[in-house]
Short mmCIF file of C-alpha atoms and ligand atoms in Angstrom, two decimals:
data_model
loop_
_atom_site.label_atom_id
_atom_site.label_comp_id
_atom_site.label_asym_id
_atom_site.label_seq_id
_atom_site.Cartn_x
_atom_site.Cartn_y
_atom_site.Cartn_z
CA LEU O 12 150.06 159.03 142.57
CA MET O 13 151.25 157.52 145.66
CA LEU O 14 149.13 154.53 146.79
CA ARG O 15 146.80 152.34 144.92
CA VAL O 16 144.36 149.58 145.96
CA GLU O 17 142.40 147.98 143.48
CA ASN O 18 139.86 145.34 144.26
CA LEU O 19 141.52 144.48 148.05
CA ALA O 20 139.79 141.59 149.59
CA VAL O 21 140.94 140.35 153.02
CA ASN O 22 139.72 137.31 154.87
CA TYR O 23 140.27 136.38 158.37
CA GLY O 24 139.41 132.62 158.18
CA MET O 25 135.87 132.53 157.22
CA ILE O 26 135.18 136.31 157.91
CA ASN O 27 135.67 138.64 154.90
CA ALA O 28 136.78 141.78 156.44
CA VAL O 29 137.52 143.53 153.31
CA ARG O 30 135.49 143.00 150.29
CA GLY O 31 136.56 144.45 147.13
CA VAL O 32 138.28 147.79 148.27
CA ASN O 33 139.34 150.50 145.53
CA PHE O 34 140.95 153.53 146.81
CA GLU O 35 143.85 156.12 145.76
CA VAL O 36 145.90 158.34 147.87
CA ASN O 37 147.82 160.75 146.06
CA LYS O 38 151.21 162.87 146.98
CA GLY O 39 150.75 165.14 149.22
CA GLU O 40 147.37 164.38 150.64
CA ILE O 41 145.66 163.53 153.92
CA VAL O 42 143.06 160.92 152.88
CA SER O 43 140.76 159.59 155.48
CA LEU O 44 138.97 156.46 155.56
CA ILE O 45 135.89 156.66 158.08
CA GLY O 46 133.67 153.68 159.35
CA ALA O 47 132.12 152.19 162.33
CA ASN O 48 133.70 149.50 164.47
CA GLY O 49 134.71 146.55 162.52
CA ALA O 50 133.84 148.11 159.25
CA GLY O 51 137.10 147.03 157.90
CA LYS O 52 139.68 150.23 158.46
CA SER O 53 142.33 148.44 160.57
CA THR O 54 142.59 145.39 158.24
CA ILE O 55 143.16 147.59 155.29
CA LEU O 56 146.31 149.53 157.17
CA ARG O 57 147.67 146.10 158.27
CA THR O 58 147.33 144.88 154.72
CA ILE O 59 149.11 147.82 153.26
CA SER O 60 151.97 147.38 155.81
CA GLY O 61 152.52 143.96 155.09
CA LEU O 62 151.34 142.13 158.22
CA ILE O 63 148.67 140.60 156.68
CA LYS O 64 148.21 138.83 153.22
CA PRO O 65 145.05 139.73 151.10
CA ALA O 66 142.96 137.25 149.76
CA SER O 67 143.05 138.88 146.43
CA GLY O 68 143.60 142.40 144.77
CA THR O 69 146.55 144.60 144.11
CA LEU O 70 148.49 147.34 146.28
CA THR O 71 150.57 149.75 144.28
CA TYR O 72 152.88 152.04 145.66
CA GLU O 73 155.10 154.51 143.86
CA GLY O 74 154.32 152.62 140.79
CA GLN O 75 155.63 149.38 142.34
CA ASN O 76 153.39 146.18 143.23
CA ILE O 77 154.15 145.52 146.75
CA THR O 78 150.84 143.17 147.44
CA LYS O 79 153.47 140.17 148.51
CA THR O 80 156.20 142.80 149.87
CA ASN O 81 156.84 141.90 153.60
CA ALA O 82 156.54 144.57 156.46
CA GLN O 83 160.52 145.44 156.96
CA LYS O 84 160.69 145.96 153.36
CA ILE O 85 157.69 147.90 153.26
CA VAL O 86 159.01 150.30 156.02
CA GLN O 87 162.24 150.29 154.11
CA LEU O 88 160.31 151.64 150.88
CA GLY O 89 158.88 154.61 153.10
CA ILE O 90 155.44 153.54 154.79
CA SER O 91 155.19 153.93 158.31
CA HIS O 92 152.32 152.43 160.51
CA VAL O 93 151.03 153.89 164.11
CA PRO O 94 148.86 150.90 164.83
CA GLU O 95 145.58 151.40 166.77
CA GLY O 96 146.49 151.42 170.56
CA ARG O 97 149.64 153.07 170.08
CA HIS O 98 152.01 150.03 171.19
CA VAL O 99 155.08 151.98 172.48
CA PHE O 100 157.72 149.89 173.64
CA LYS O 101 157.59 149.86 177.69
CA GLY O 102 160.46 149.34 179.39
CA LEU O 103 162.45 151.83 177.29
CA SER O 104 162.20 155.69 177.53
CA VAL O 105 161.09 157.93 175.18
CA ARG O 106 164.32 158.19 173.41
CA GLU O 107 164.93 154.44 172.99
CA ASN O 108 161.85 154.39 171.46
CA LEU O 109 162.64 157.05 168.97
CA GLU O 110 165.89 155.33 168.18
CA MET O 111 164.04 152.06 167.40
CA GLY O 112 161.92 153.80 165.01
CA ALA O 113 165.07 154.39 163.19
CA PHE O 114 165.99 151.07 163.35
CA LEU O 115 166.11 150.01 159.79
CA ARG O 116 167.81 153.50 158.44
CA LYS O 117 170.86 153.33 156.80
CA ASP O 118 171.75 157.07 157.45
CA ARG O 119 173.16 156.97 161.15
CA ALA O 120 174.30 160.29 161.17
CA ASN O 121 171.30 162.40 160.60
CA ILE O 122 169.14 160.08 163.22
CA GLU O 123 170.15 162.77 165.92
CA ALA O 124 168.90 165.69 164.23
CA ASP O 125 165.77 163.84 163.42
CA ILE O 126 165.44 163.19 167.11
CA GLN O 127 165.70 166.51 167.81
CA ALA O 128 163.21 167.26 165.22
CA VAL O 129 160.66 164.92 167.07
CA TYR O 130 161.29 166.69 170.04
CA ASP O 131 160.61 170.31 168.30
CA ARG O 132 157.37 168.83 167.08
CA PHE O 133 156.40 167.48 170.43
CA PRO O 134 158.04 169.44 173.29
CA VAL O 135 156.45 167.11 175.57
CA LEU O 136 158.54 164.48 174.51
CA GLY O 137 161.82 166.15 174.89
CA GLU O 138 161.02 166.91 178.53
CA ARG O 139 160.32 163.42 179.32
CA GLN O 140 163.01 161.93 176.80
CA LYS O 141 164.58 160.02 179.85
CA GLN O 142 161.57 158.79 181.27
CA ASP O 143 160.04 155.30 180.72
CA ALA O 144 157.52 155.36 177.97
CA SER O 145 155.02 153.49 180.48
CA THR O 146 154.54 156.68 182.77
CA LEU O 147 153.21 158.91 179.52
CA SER O 148 149.65 159.49 179.53
CA GLY O 149 147.51 158.36 176.64
CA GLY O 150 147.99 161.54 174.58
CA GLU O 151 151.66 161.42 174.90
CA GLN O 152 151.77 157.67 173.94
CA GLN O 153 150.07 158.58 170.92
CA MET O 154 152.71 161.36 170.40
CA LEU O 155 155.41 159.25 170.97
CA ALA O 156 153.96 156.52 168.59
CA MET O 157 154.14 159.21 165.77
CA GLY O 158 157.23 160.37 166.59
CA ARG O 159 158.38 156.89 166.47
CA ALA O 160 157.01 156.71 163.06
CA LEU O 161 158.33 159.74 161.54
CA MET O 162 161.93 158.42 162.62
CA SER O 163 161.76 155.96 160.03
CA LYS O 164 161.33 159.10 157.46
CA PRO O 165 158.32 157.90 155.76
CA LYS O 166 156.64 159.26 152.34
CA LEU O 167 153.56 157.44 153.61
CA LEU O 168 152.00 157.59 157.51
CA LEU O 169 149.28 155.16 158.25
CA LEU O 170 147.68 156.39 161.16
CA ASP O 171 145.26 154.16 162.94
CA GLU O 172 142.61 155.76 165.46
CA PRO O 173 145.01 158.65 166.78
CA SER O 174 142.16 160.28 168.68
CA MET O 175 140.83 156.98 170.15
CA GLY O 176 140.58 157.36 173.86
CA LEU O 177 142.14 160.74 173.87
CA ALA O 178 140.62 163.75 175.79
CA PRO O 179 139.25 166.54 173.50
CA ILE O 180 142.31 169.15 174.27
CA PHE O 181 144.54 166.28 172.88
CA ILE O 182 142.27 165.16 169.98
CA GLN O 183 142.63 168.75 168.55
CA GLU O 184 146.49 168.78 169.05
CA ILE O 185 146.68 165.55 167.48
CA PHE O 186 144.83 166.25 164.30
CA ASN O 187 146.95 169.82 164.41
CA ILE O 188 150.50 168.16 164.20
CA ILE O 189 148.49 165.35 161.45
CA GLN O 190 148.31 168.81 159.42
CA GLN O 191 151.87 169.80 160.01
CA ILE O 192 153.27 166.63 159.01
CA GLN O 193 151.37 167.29 155.74
CA ALA O 194 152.49 170.58 155.36
CA GLN O 195 155.95 169.65 155.55
CA GLY O 196 155.33 166.75 153.08
CA THR O 197 154.89 163.49 154.32
CA THR O 198 151.54 161.96 152.83
CA VAL O 199 149.17 160.44 155.52
CA LEU O 200 146.35 157.79 155.10
CA LEU O 201 144.27 158.29 158.18
CA ILE O 202 141.24 156.12 159.70
CA GLU O 203 139.11 157.33 161.98
CA GLN O 204 135.86 156.56 164.05
CA ASN O 205 136.01 160.55 164.56
CA ALA O 206 134.41 161.11 161.37
CA LYS O 207 134.21 165.00 161.78
CA MET O 208 137.68 165.58 162.64
CA ALA O 209 138.82 163.08 160.42
CA LEU O 210 137.11 164.55 157.25
CA SER O 211 137.65 168.34 158.47
CA ILE O 212 141.56 167.84 157.81
CA ALA O 213 141.11 165.66 154.71
CA SER O 214 141.56 166.47 151.11
CA ARG O 215 139.86 163.49 150.46
CA GLY O 216 137.79 160.88 152.17
CA TYR O 217 135.88 157.31 151.77
CA VAL O 218 133.49 155.96 153.78
CA LEU O 219 133.73 152.16 154.81
CA GLU O 220 130.75 150.10 155.24
CA THR O 221 131.23 146.19 156.18
CA GLY O 222 134.34 145.62 154.10
CA LYS O 223 132.90 147.71 151.44
CA ILE O 224 133.52 151.41 150.36
CA VAL O 225 130.31 153.04 149.89
CA LEU O 226 130.71 156.44 149.57
CA SER O 227 133.86 158.86 148.33
CA GLY O 228 134.46 162.49 147.96
CA THR O 229 136.78 165.48 149.10
CA GLY O 230 136.54 166.25 152.87
CA GLN O 231 134.21 168.94 152.62
CA GLU O 232 131.75 166.94 150.63
CA LEU O 233 131.53 164.17 153.03
CA LEU O 234 130.92 166.42 155.85
CA GLU O 235 128.26 167.92 154.10
CA SER O 236 126.48 165.02 153.02
CA ASP O 237 123.66 163.54 154.27
CA ALA O 238 124.61 159.99 154.73
CA VAL O 239 127.54 161.08 156.10
CA GLN O 240 125.81 163.47 158.67
CA LYS O 241 123.25 160.87 159.35
CA ALA O 242 125.43 157.81 160.08
CA TYR O 243 128.28 159.19 161.68
CA LEU O 244 127.91 162.89 162.74
CA GLY O 245 124.91 162.58 164.87
CA GLY O 246 122.69 164.78 162.63
P1 ATP T 321 138.13 149.06 164.40
O1 ATP T 321 138.01 150.19 164.85
O2 ATP T 321 137.25 148.12 165.91
O3 ATP T 321 139.26 148.47 164.65
P2 ATP T 321 137.67 148.61 161.87
O4 ATP T 321 136.90 149.07 160.85
O5 ATP T 321 139.54 149.14 161.84
O6 ATP T 321 137.18 148.56 163.50
P3 ATP T 321 138.76 145.77 161.41
O7 ATP T 321 139.61 145.62 162.80
O8 ATP T 321 139.40 146.05 160.01
O9 ATP T 321 137.61 146.99 161.63
O10 ATP T 321 137.49 144.56 161.34
C1 ATP T 321 137.02 144.13 160.37
C2 ATP T 321 136.38 142.94 160.58
O11 ATP T 321 137.56 141.82 160.77
C3 ATP T 321 135.40 142.56 162.21
O12 ATP T 321 134.62 141.98 161.93
C4 ATP T 321 136.77 142.13 163.24
O13 ATP T 321 136.06 141.56 164.12
C5 ATP T 321 137.18 141.04 162.27
N1 ATP T 321 138.43 140.86 162.40
C6 ATP T 321 139.53 141.84 163.06
N2 ATP T 321 140.53 141.11 163.10
C7 ATP T 321 140.75 139.78 163.31
C8 ATP T 321 141.46 138.70 163.91
N3 ATP T 321 142.59 139.10 164.00
N4 ATP T 321 140.91 137.96 163.57
C9 ATP T 321 139.51 137.57 163.26
N5 ATP T 321 138.69 138.46 162.80
C10 ATP T 321 139.16 139.99 162.86
#
């Protein structure tokens, strides 16, 4: 077991964004959390990465209680977060963005090889390594944000809506890359409005509605369930 989320509740002032959520991520899995806009998906990821504090509940990562752990320490423990909307550093080159991702690493000697590994995974980033990040297309910025997250050598990668705003061809490519990242040993917690893609690559999934989990199962079970088909797959 890599991550356990127990009875998690998160508020923004009077708004109860997450209302008693329980789920688990096992080592080696891709787990997808799906749900409509505003269901609380991003809030859960932000809480895991230490950016916001829960009102109640417990987060356990590799057997350690991380409920009150700060964001920098969370990265050092091996959890890396790719936020919605990418947020690459504009004004910095592609390469500099990747270097920023390695900021907290102590093993400086391996960083160059890891930058090369990112270029192998995302050849377009290698071709554009000297370009300002702001000159990349949306799909390329998504790749850069993922590459930057990988530079921290995460054990658990948190991905917030990686398909958002991308052309279909890029969406397919991003999902292929997520599967490769898993195959190479990184555990993935993915949140998506694109339920079909997210469930089709997931070992397991959870459906979130207004801050609560209403359904869970294997990716395949959820794809085939009537409730998911009606609410999220247009059928
Ligand atoms: P989205 O795909 O839009 O990000 P989501 O499922 O990730 O949807 P959240 O962003 O977690 O949902 O939002 C959950 C609820 O919390 C929503 O009602 C949202 O309006 C509210 N919310 C999110 N961020 C804030 C904030 N910074 N301040 C106040 N309310 C917020």
